[in-house]
């Protein structure tokens, strides 16, 4: 009976998350979809230009990821001619990242090979909101002209820099998307395994950092506890494999954070 109840709860969580829309959304909300970007600066195009970006709509919403749907990112690339074309000309410079962002909740999901560190005296509203904005902006660029449906992909050359989903254009270099935290590089080489992190700043009710001013509602800060590893993802020629951390580990960390915050409020 307990197992049945757990199954019902899991189904309810995913139902509440809602289904993915027909194209990558770009509003910075819980309905936004995770997407994959693979960039190769050494790719030789037929017109002698260098650089190619592969974008793919993974069709998994931010809300679904929050509900523990990391394995929903797992997918086969069999039959994807864009991916076959990319691999045929790929060089050792090719690297990838998977991202999703919810600006309204000051939250992001990002891949990366090493654990990002939390700055003690940096403005988290810049760190997380700027990253979520950049994620949303790139989603909009991918959808420019023709919306990218769930499971669909496209290829975009580096030149000309036409802001239509190219990963390395000057105003928003994708590799340094999470620039608010030590210029953390979210990309990983093809064939490599990346950690998948969830990040969200919280309100501190006991400390006022210089620059924020006195705020009775709390001061937004980022600590290492606000950046949680929730799983691992591998990208190979065959596709994406995503493995979540045991649920108990992730939930214990979230519960511990909640207790600490409650204790801070009580101490006031």
Short mmCIF file of C-alpha atoms in Angstrom, two decimals:
data_model
loop_
_atom_site.label_atom_id
_atom_site.label_comp_id
_atom_site.label_asym_id
_atom_site.label_seq_id
_atom_site.Cartn_x
_atom_site.Cartn_y
_atom_site.Cartn_z
CA UNK A 1 0.00 0.00 0.00
CA UNK A 2 2.86 2.38 0.82
CA UNK A 3 4.43 1.71 -2.57
CA UNK A 4 1.10 2.43 -4.24
CA UNK A 5 0.81 5.75 -2.44
CA UNK A 6 4.33 6.71 -3.55
CA UNK A 7 3.42 5.90 -7.15
CA UNK A 8 0.27 8.01 -6.95
CA UNK A 9 2.28 10.90 -5.50
CA UNK A 10 4.83 10.70 -8.31
CA UNK A 11 2.11 10.70 -10.94
CA UNK A 12 0.44 13.68 -9.29
CA UNK A 13 3.68 15.65 -9.24
CA UNK A 14 4.25 15.16 -12.94
CA UNK A 15 0.63 15.90 -13.77
CA UNK A 16 0.86 19.14 -11.81
CA UNK A 17 4.01 20.05 -13.68
CA UNK A 18 2.10 20.08 -16.92
CA UNK A 19 3.07 18.87 -20.35
CA UNK A 20 5.73 20.53 -22.44
CA UNK A 21 4.53 22.99 -25.05
CA UNK A 22 5.22 22.65 -28.76
CA UNK A 23 8.33 24.80 -28.74
CA UNK A 24 11.03 25.91 -26.35
CA UNK A 25 9.46 28.62 -24.22
CA UNK A 26 11.41 31.71 -23.27
CA UNK A 27 9.57 33.37 -20.43
CA UNK A 28 11.70 32.36 -17.46
CA UNK A 29 8.86 30.40 -15.80
CA UNK A 30 8.24 26.89 -14.47
CA UNK A 31 6.83 25.95 -17.89
CA UNK A 32 10.13 26.61 -19.66
CA UNK A 33 11.82 23.58 -21.20
CA UNK A 34 15.33 22.29 -20.77
CA UNK A 35 17.42 22.30 -23.91
CA UNK A 36 20.76 20.98 -25.12
CA UNK A 37 23.39 23.13 -26.81
CA UNK A 38 26.51 21.64 -28.42
CA UNK A 39 29.10 24.05 -29.82
CA UNK A 40 32.18 23.27 -31.91
CA UNK A 41 34.43 26.25 -32.71
CA UNK A 42 36.58 24.07 -35.00
CA UNK A 43 33.79 22.67 -37.16
CA UNK A 44 34.57 23.34 -40.85
CA UNK A 45 31.47 24.40 -42.78
CA UNK A 46 31.08 23.95 -46.54
CA UNK A 47 31.66 27.69 -47.10
CA UNK A 48 35.01 27.53 -45.24
CA UNK A 49 33.69 29.25 -42.13
CA UNK A 50 34.43 27.68 -38.76
CA UNK A 51 32.02 26.95 -35.94
CA UNK A 52 28.66 25.20 -35.63
CA UNK A 53 25.99 25.04 -32.93
CA UNK A 54 23.60 22.12 -32.42
CA UNK A 55 20.44 22.93 -30.45
CA UNK A 56 17.84 20.41 -29.28
CA UNK A 57 14.55 20.88 -27.44
CA UNK A 58 14.49 18.21 -24.72
CA UNK A 59 10.82 18.81 -23.92
CA UNK A 60 11.19 18.64 -20.13
CA UNK A 61 9.81 21.56 -18.14
CA UNK A 62 11.47 23.29 -15.23
CA UNK A 63 8.60 22.14 -13.02
CA UNK A 64 9.20 18.53 -14.04
CA UNK A 65 12.88 18.81 -13.19
CA UNK A 66 11.99 20.22 -9.78
CA UNK A 67 9.69 17.24 -9.26
CA UNK A 68 12.67 14.92 -9.75
CA UNK A 69 12.29 14.22 -13.45
CA UNK A 70 16.01 14.21 -14.27
CA UNK A 71 15.76 10.90 -16.14
CA UNK A 72 13.22 12.52 -18.46
CA UNK A 73 16.22 14.16 -20.11
CA UNK A 74 17.45 10.75 -21.29
CA UNK A 75 16.86 10.36 -25.02
CA UNK A 76 18.20 8.63 -28.13
CA UNK A 77 19.39 10.69 -31.09
CA UNK A 78 18.81 7.89 -33.60
CA UNK A 79 17.39 9.30 -36.82
CA UNK A 80 18.40 12.89 -36.07
CA UNK A 81 20.13 13.97 -39.30
CA UNK A 82 21.28 17.25 -37.73
CA UNK A 83 23.12 15.32 -35.03
CA UNK A 84 24.66 12.99 -37.63
CA UNK A 85 25.87 15.99 -39.62
CA UNK A 86 27.32 17.60 -36.51
CA UNK A 87 29.17 14.44 -35.47
CA UNK A 88 30.56 13.90 -38.99
CA UNK A 89 32.48 17.18 -38.82
CA UNK A 90 32.98 17.46 -35.06
CA UNK A 91 36.42 18.25 -33.65
CA UNK A 92 37.98 17.94 -30.21
CA UNK A 93 36.76 21.48 -29.47
CA UNK A 94 33.11 20.38 -29.34
CA UNK A 95 31.43 20.77 -25.93
CA UNK A 96 27.88 20.67 -24.65
CA UNK A 97 25.57 21.89 -21.90
CA UNK A 98 22.00 21.34 -20.75
CA UNK A 99 20.20 24.22 -19.07
CA UNK A 100 16.82 25.38 -17.83
CA UNK A 101 15.88 28.54 -15.97
CA UNK A 102 13.01 30.05 -14.02
CA UNK A 103 13.64 33.73 -13.41
CA UNK A 104 10.44 34.22 -11.44
CA UNK A 105 11.76 31.71 -8.86
CA UNK A 106 15.40 32.87 -9.13
CA UNK A 107 16.33 29.28 -10.03
CA UNK A 108 18.37 27.49 -12.68
CA UNK A 109 19.45 24.00 -13.69
CA UNK A 110 22.90 23.72 -15.29
CA UNK A 111 25.40 21.03 -16.18
CA UNK A 112 29.12 21.22 -15.45
CA UNK A 113 32.16 19.12 -14.68
CA UNK A 114 33.08 20.72 -11.37
CA UNK A 115 31.06 21.97 -8.44
CA UNK A 116 30.25 25.69 -8.73
CA UNK A 117 31.11 27.65 -5.63
CA UNK A 118 28.86 30.22 -3.99
CA UNK A 119 30.29 33.73 -3.59
CA UNK A 120 29.94 35.04 -0.06
CA UNK A 121 29.53 38.69 -1.01
CA UNK A 122 28.00 38.62 -4.50
CA UNK A 123 24.50 39.72 -5.38
CA UNK A 124 22.54 36.49 -6.04
CA UNK A 125 19.82 38.43 -7.84
CA UNK A 126 22.46 39.07 -10.48
CA UNK A 127 23.96 35.57 -10.31
CA UNK A 128 20.75 33.64 -10.79
CA UNK A 129 18.44 36.11 -12.49
CA UNK A 130 21.07 37.00 -15.08
CA UNK A 131 21.68 33.31 -15.81
CA UNK A 132 17.95 32.60 -16.09
CA UNK A 133 17.58 35.61 -18.40
CA UNK A 134 20.42 34.39 -20.61
CA UNK A 135 18.91 30.89 -20.76
CA UNK A 136 15.56 32.39 -21.73
CA UNK A 137 17.19 34.67 -24.32
CA UNK A 138 18.96 31.79 -26.00
CA UNK A 139 15.69 29.82 -26.07
CA UNK A 140 14.11 32.74 -27.88
CA UNK A 141 16.98 32.85 -30.36
CA UNK A 142 16.62 29.14 -31.07
CA UNK A 143 12.94 29.71 -31.82
CA UNK A 144 13.67 32.66 -34.12
CA UNK A 145 11.96 32.10 -37.46
CA UNK A 146 10.84 28.51 -36.90
CA UNK A 147 9.89 27.28 -33.45
CA UNK A 148 11.84 24.22 -32.34
CA UNK A 149 9.32 21.52 -31.40
CA UNK A 150 9.86 18.99 -28.61
CA UNK A 151 12.54 16.50 -29.70
CA UNK A 152 13.50 18.63 -32.71
CA UNK A 153 16.95 20.10 -33.37
CA UNK A 154 18.70 22.64 -35.58
CA UNK A 155 22.17 23.61 -36.76
CA UNK A 156 23.42 27.21 -36.72
CA UNK A 157 26.74 28.39 -38.17
CA UNK A 158 28.95 30.73 -36.16
CA UNK A 159 29.12 33.24 -38.99
CA UNK A 160 27.34 35.43 -39.63
CA UNK A 161 26.54 36.12 -35.98
CA UNK A 162 22.82 36.44 -36.55
CA UNK A 163 21.57 35.82 -32.97
CA UNK A 164 19.41 32.85 -33.97
CA UNK A 165 20.71 30.22 -31.59
CA UNK A 166 24.45 30.41 -32.27
CA UNK A 167 26.14 29.46 -29.01
CA UNK A 168 29.19 31.69 -29.03
CA UNK A 169 28.02 35.11 -30.15
CA UNK A 170 29.65 38.08 -28.48
CA UNK A 171 26.82 39.33 -26.26
CA UNK A 172 25.99 35.96 -24.72
CA UNK A 173 28.79 33.35 -24.90
CA UNK A 174 27.10 30.14 -23.88
CA UNK A 175 30.12 28.53 -22.21
CA UNK A 176 30.21 31.27 -19.57
CA UNK A 177 26.49 31.47 -19.00
CA UNK A 178 26.71 31.31 -15.22
CA UNK A 179 29.18 34.18 -15.01
CA UNK A 180 28.02 35.30 -11.59
CA UNK A 181 29.75 32.37 -9.89
CA UNK A 182 33.48 32.48 -10.62
CA UNK A 183 32.91 32.40 -14.39
CA UNK A 184 31.75 28.82 -14.01
CA UNK A 185 31.94 26.93 -17.33
CA UNK A 186 28.81 24.84 -17.82
CA UNK A 187 30.09 22.93 -20.86
CA UNK A 188 31.57 19.40 -21.11
CA UNK A 189 33.29 17.52 -23.94
CA UNK A 190 31.20 15.10 -26.02
CA UNK A 191 31.47 11.65 -24.49
CA UNK A 192 32.01 13.14 -21.04
CA UNK A 193 29.80 12.99 -17.97
CA UNK A 194 28.65 16.23 -16.38
CA UNK A 195 27.10 16.86 -13.01
CA UNK A 196 23.64 18.41 -13.03
CA UNK A 197 23.07 21.19 -10.51
CA UNK A 198 20.02 23.01 -9.22
CA UNK A 199 20.65 26.52 -7.92
CA UNK A 200 18.41 29.00 -6.13
CA UNK A 201 19.16 31.88 -3.81
CA UNK A 202 17.29 32.22 -0.52
CA UNK A 203 16.47 34.90 2.02
CA UNK A 204 18.64 35.21 5.10
CA UNK A 205 16.89 36.69 8.13
CA UNK A 206 19.90 37.29 10.36
CA UNK A 207 22.63 38.89 8.25
CA UNK A 208 22.68 42.09 6.27
CA UNK A 209 25.40 42.22 3.63
CA UNK A 210 26.80 45.53 2.48
CA UNK A 211 25.01 46.74 -0.61
CA UNK A 212 21.66 45.13 0.14
CA UNK A 213 20.53 47.48 2.89
CA UNK A 214 18.25 46.67 5.82
CA UNK A 215 15.40 44.45 4.68
CA UNK A 216 12.94 43.08 7.26
CA UNK A 217 11.82 40.47 4.74
CA UNK A 218 15.31 39.01 4.59
CA UNK A 219 18.49 39.46 2.59
CA UNK A 220 18.96 37.40 -0.61
CA UNK A 221 22.15 35.36 -0.33
CA UNK A 222 23.79 32.31 -1.87
CA UNK A 223 25.53 29.60 0.14
CA UNK A 224 26.93 26.24 -0.92
CA UNK A 225 23.70 24.65 0.34
CA UNK A 226 21.77 26.57 -2.32
CA UNK A 227 23.63 24.78 -5.11
CA UNK A 228 22.68 21.11 -5.06
CA UNK A 229 23.94 18.30 -7.28
CA UNK A 230 20.84 16.41 -8.40
CA UNK A 231 22.30 13.91 -10.84
CA UNK A 232 24.71 13.21 -13.69
CA UNK A 233 24.28 13.40 -17.46
CA UNK A 234 26.36 11.84 -20.22
CA UNK A 235 26.23 12.88 -23.89
CA UNK A 236 27.55 10.41 -26.46
CA UNK A 237 27.02 9.84 -30.17
CA UNK A 238 23.98 7.73 -29.26
CA UNK A 239 22.24 10.40 -27.18
CA UNK A 240 21.73 11.52 -23.58
CA UNK A 241 21.79 9.34 -20.47
CA UNK A 242 20.73 10.99 -17.23
CA UNK A 243 21.06 9.40 -13.78
CA UNK A 244 19.59 11.15 -10.72
CA UNK A 245 21.00 11.04 -7.22
CA UNK A 246 19.06 8.77 -4.83
CA UNK A 247 15.91 10.66 -3.89
CA UNK A 248 16.71 10.42 -0.20
CA UNK A 249 19.96 12.35 -0.66
CA UNK A 250 18.37 15.24 -2.54
CA UNK A 251 15.33 15.44 -0.27
CA UNK A 252 17.50 15.28 2.87
CA UNK A 253 19.52 18.26 1.64
CA UNK A 254 16.38 20.24 0.82
CA UNK A 255 14.84 19.38 4.19
CA UNK A 256 17.98 20.37 6.04
CA UNK A 257 18.04 23.74 4.26
CA UNK A 258 14.41 24.30 5.25
CA UNK A 259 15.11 23.50 8.90
CA UNK A 260 18.09 25.85 9.01
CA UNK A 261 16.06 28.69 7.56
CA UNK A 262 13.22 28.04 10.02
CA UNK A 263 15.66 28.11 12.92
CA UNK A 264 17.08 31.44 11.68
CA UNK A 265 13.61 32.96 11.64
CA UNK A 266 12.83 31.62 15.11
CA UNK A 267 16.06 33.05 16.47
CA UNK A 268 14.94 36.50 15.38
#
